[in-house]
Short mmCIF file of C-alpha atoms and ligand atoms in Angstrom, two decimals:
data_model
loop_
_atom_site.label_atom_id
_atom_site.label_comp_id
_atom_site.label_asym_id
_atom_site.label_seq_id
_atom_site.Cartn_x
_atom_site.Cartn_y
_atom_site.Cartn_z
CA MET L 1 96.77 149.29 146.42
CA SER L 2 99.75 151.54 146.48
CA PHE L 3 103.06 150.95 148.19
CA SER L 4 104.90 153.33 150.48
CA LEU L 5 108.26 153.45 152.24
CA PRO L 6 108.55 150.90 155.05
CA LYS L 7 109.43 152.31 158.43
CA LEU L 8 113.17 152.36 158.99
CA PRO L 9 113.97 150.45 162.23
CA TYR L 10 116.67 153.00 163.23
CA LYS L 11 117.75 156.58 162.49
CA PHE L 12 119.74 157.60 159.40
CA SER L 13 122.73 158.30 161.64
CA ASP L 14 122.60 155.01 163.54
CA LEU L 15 124.77 153.04 161.12
CA GLU L 16 127.69 155.49 161.39
CA PRO L 17 130.59 155.13 160.86
CA TYR L 18 129.94 152.16 158.58
CA ILE L 19 127.27 153.85 156.49
CA ASP L 20 127.18 157.63 156.66
CA THR L 21 124.04 159.59 157.48
CA GLN L 22 123.81 161.37 154.14
CA THR L 23 124.03 158.14 152.15
CA MET L 24 121.30 156.60 154.30
CA GLU L 25 119.02 159.60 153.89
CA ILE L 26 119.42 159.88 150.11
CA HIS L 27 119.26 156.13 149.61
CA TYR L 28 116.03 155.78 151.59
CA THR L 29 114.16 159.00 150.77
CA LYS L 30 115.23 159.34 147.11
CA HIS L 31 116.30 156.00 145.64
CA HIS L 32 113.90 153.71 147.47
CA GLN L 33 111.06 156.22 147.13
CA ALA L 34 111.63 156.39 143.37
CA TYR L 35 111.33 152.59 143.03
CA ILE L 36 108.07 152.75 144.99
CA ASP L 37 106.66 155.62 142.92
CA ASN L 38 107.51 153.85 139.67
CA LEU L 39 106.09 150.54 140.90
CA ASN L 40 102.84 152.26 141.90
CA LYS L 41 102.61 153.91 138.49
CA ALA L 42 103.28 150.64 136.67
CA ILE L 43 100.64 148.60 138.52
CA GLU L 44 97.97 151.30 138.49
CA GLY L 45 94.78 149.76 137.12
CA LEU L 46 96.18 146.21 136.99
CA THR L 47 93.41 144.49 138.92
CA GLN L 48 95.27 141.14 138.88
CA PHE L 49 97.65 142.66 141.43
CA ASP L 50 95.01 144.26 143.68
CA GLY L 51 95.86 143.74 147.34
CA LYS L 52 98.95 141.68 146.50
CA ALA L 53 102.24 142.03 148.35
CA ALA L 54 105.13 143.27 146.23
CA GLU L 55 106.77 139.83 146.61
CA ASP L 56 103.69 138.17 145.11
CA ILE L 57 103.57 140.65 142.24
CA LEU L 58 107.18 139.77 141.38
CA LYS L 59 106.52 136.04 141.62
CA ASN L 60 103.56 136.48 139.25
CA VAL L 61 105.02 139.13 136.98
CA GLU L 62 104.13 136.99 133.95
CA ASN L 63 100.54 138.10 134.60
CA ALA L 64 101.46 141.72 133.78
CA PRO L 65 101.06 143.21 130.30
CA SER L 66 104.30 142.54 128.42
CA GLU L 67 105.16 146.23 128.04
CA LEU L 68 105.08 146.67 131.84
CA LYS L 69 106.92 143.52 132.91
CA GLN L 70 110.44 144.96 132.92
CA THR L 71 109.30 148.11 134.76
CA ILE L 72 107.67 145.96 137.44
CA ILE L 73 110.77 143.73 137.72
CA ASN L 74 113.02 146.78 138.09
CA ASN L 75 110.89 148.77 140.51
CA GLY L 76 109.14 145.97 142.39
CA GLY L 77 112.59 144.42 142.83
CA GLY L 78 113.94 147.78 143.93
CA HIS L 79 111.22 148.06 146.57
CA VAL L 80 111.53 144.50 147.90
CA ASN L 81 115.35 144.44 147.82
CA HIS L 82 115.70 147.73 149.69
CA THR L 83 113.09 146.76 152.29
CA LEU L 84 115.15 143.65 153.06
CA TYR L 85 118.40 145.65 153.08
CA TRP L 86 117.09 148.12 155.71
CA ASN L 87 115.69 145.32 157.86
CA ILE L 88 118.81 143.20 157.97
CA MET L 89 121.06 146.08 158.98
CA SER L 90 121.27 147.32 162.54
CA PRO L 91 123.35 149.48 164.83
CA LEU L 92 125.82 147.40 166.83
CA MET L 93 124.02 145.06 169.21
CA GLU L 94 125.41 143.03 172.07
CA GLU L 95 123.58 139.81 171.26
CA ASN L 96 123.86 139.40 167.51
CA ALA L 97 124.65 136.04 165.94
CA PRO L 98 123.04 133.42 163.69
CA GLN L 99 120.58 131.44 165.78
CA GLY L 100 118.74 128.15 165.93
CA LYS L 101 117.87 126.46 162.65
CA PHE L 102 119.53 129.24 160.69
CA LYS L 103 122.85 128.73 162.45
CA GLU L 104 122.62 124.99 161.79
CA ALA L 105 121.93 125.57 158.10
CA LEU L 106 124.66 128.22 157.76
CA ASP L 107 127.28 126.08 159.49
CA GLY L 108 126.15 122.98 157.61
CA THR L 109 126.40 124.71 154.25
CA PHE L 110 129.44 126.93 154.64
CA GLY L 111 131.34 125.59 157.68
CA ASP L 112 130.83 128.60 159.92
CA LYS L 113 129.83 132.27 159.85
CA GLU L 114 133.35 133.46 158.92
CA LYS L 115 133.63 131.04 156.00
CA PHE L 116 130.18 132.11 154.83
CA TRP L 117 131.25 135.74 155.04
CA GLU L 118 134.35 135.15 152.91
CA ALA L 119 132.23 133.49 150.21
CA PHE L 120 129.56 136.22 150.42
CA LYS L 121 132.15 139.00 150.21
CA THR L 122 133.76 137.41 147.16
CA LYS L 123 130.36 137.18 145.48
CA ALA L 124 129.55 140.81 146.32
CA MET L 125 132.93 141.99 145.03
CA GLY L 126 132.28 140.07 141.82
CA VAL L 127 129.08 141.95 140.96
CA PHE L 128 130.02 143.80 137.77
CA GLY L 129 128.19 147.12 137.53
CA SER L 130 125.02 147.70 139.52
CA GLY L 131 123.58 144.81 141.46
CA TRP L 132 123.30 142.81 144.65
CA ALA L 133 124.66 139.74 146.40
CA PHE L 134 122.07 137.75 148.32
CA LEU L 135 121.94 134.82 150.66
CA VAL L 136 118.86 132.90 149.57
CA LEU L 137 116.88 129.83 150.48
CA ASN L 138 116.65 128.05 147.14
CA LYS L 139 113.88 125.84 145.76
CA ASP L 140 115.52 122.77 147.32
CA ASN L 141 115.39 124.49 150.74
CA LYS L 142 119.18 124.94 150.74
CA LEU L 143 121.18 128.07 151.45
CA GLU L 144 122.89 129.56 148.45
CA ILE L 145 124.77 132.79 147.68
CA SER L 146 123.38 134.46 144.60
CA ARG L 147 124.51 137.42 142.52
CA GLN L 148 121.90 139.57 140.78
CA SER L 149 122.25 142.41 138.29
CA PHE L 150 120.28 145.65 138.59
CA GLN L 151 117.25 145.19 140.89
CA ASN L 152 116.45 141.61 139.88
CA SER L 153 114.94 139.89 142.90
CA PRO L 154 115.87 136.28 143.72
CA LEU L 155 112.08 135.76 143.94
CA LEU L 156 111.95 135.84 140.12
CA LYS L 157 113.72 132.46 140.13
CA GLY L 158 111.77 131.04 143.05
CA ASN L 159 114.49 131.71 145.63
CA VAL L 160 113.69 133.46 148.91
CA PRO L 161 116.13 136.27 149.78
CA LEU L 162 117.31 136.15 153.41
CA MET L 163 119.91 138.88 153.32
CA GLY L 164 121.27 141.12 150.61
CA ILE L 165 123.94 143.73 150.14
CA ASP L 166 123.33 146.59 147.74
CA VAL L 167 126.49 147.12 145.72
CA TRP L 168 125.12 149.82 143.44
CA GLU L 169 127.48 152.79 143.71
CA HIS L 170 124.67 154.88 145.27
CA ALA L 171 124.91 152.63 148.36
CA TYR L 172 128.48 153.64 149.19
CA TYR L 173 130.01 156.20 146.82
CA LEU L 174 129.65 159.32 149.01
CA LYS L 175 131.77 157.80 151.76
CA TYR L 176 133.84 155.12 150.06
CA GLN L 177 134.08 156.41 146.44
CA ASN L 178 135.65 153.59 144.42
CA ARG L 179 136.60 151.57 147.51
CA LYS L 180 133.86 148.97 147.21
CA ALA L 181 135.80 146.36 149.21
CA GLU L 182 135.99 148.77 152.15
CA TYR L 183 132.21 149.30 152.08
CA ILE L 184 131.57 145.56 152.00
CA GLU L 185 134.01 144.94 154.84
CA ALA L 186 132.41 147.76 156.90
CA TRP L 187 128.92 146.41 156.19
CA LYS L 188 129.85 143.22 158.03
CA ASN L 189 129.70 145.23 161.28
CA ILE L 190 126.04 146.15 160.87
CA ILE L 191 124.52 142.84 159.78
CA ASN L 192 121.50 141.99 161.92
CA TRP L 193 121.94 138.21 162.33
CA ASN L 194 118.98 137.98 164.69
CA GLU L 195 116.67 139.33 162.00
CA ILE L 196 118.15 137.09 159.28
CA SER L 197 117.64 134.08 161.58
CA ALA L 198 113.98 135.11 161.98
CA ILE L 199 113.52 135.57 158.21
CA PHE L 200 114.97 132.08 157.67
CA GLU L 201 112.63 130.53 160.23
CA LYS L 202 109.67 132.02 158.36
CA ALA L 203 111.01 131.10 154.92
CA ILE L 204 111.43 127.40 155.70
CA LEU L 205 107.73 127.22 156.59
CA ILE L 206 106.65 128.37 153.12
CA PRO L 207 105.73 125.25 151.11
MN1 LIG S 301 120.06 150.96 146.49
#
């Protein structure tokens, strides 16, 4: 089985002015595509991964030959992380807020959405070098903010990623240059809380 780019749920220009069109286009067609190409190359001929979702390949990466493990972690993570990133962003919507069980969990864990955001932003700012900040559902079924270097997926540690911000420079440098805080603050405007609520509802059903 070989992986391909997931369909983007909006146009490259739809996240303007928060994320510029050129960044979106390069990020999706070049960076994400490269992770996919390298993942496909790495798993070619590995029958243990036949028909498996990329998430399952990452969760079972110990079944890969040792010389391919890191390549699969880097590129499988790159594929899964970026797929989540595209899906949990959205052009401005009228009805867009944490819902249902997700809202309960978010408020119960962090106080409210604004307090969560402050903690998430701090975590994202604290990523040194290339990496991500994620909101995850951990193994105890609790919400947790997690920082990851490179393309390491929270799945590697048994945590389910619910939302994630890419803080590699390629995600923001064309528009924001060194102003990472400005990118993170702008990103807040395009978070798709409806989708994150739906991802949470699915995640809590996984045993
Ligand atoms: Mn990226």
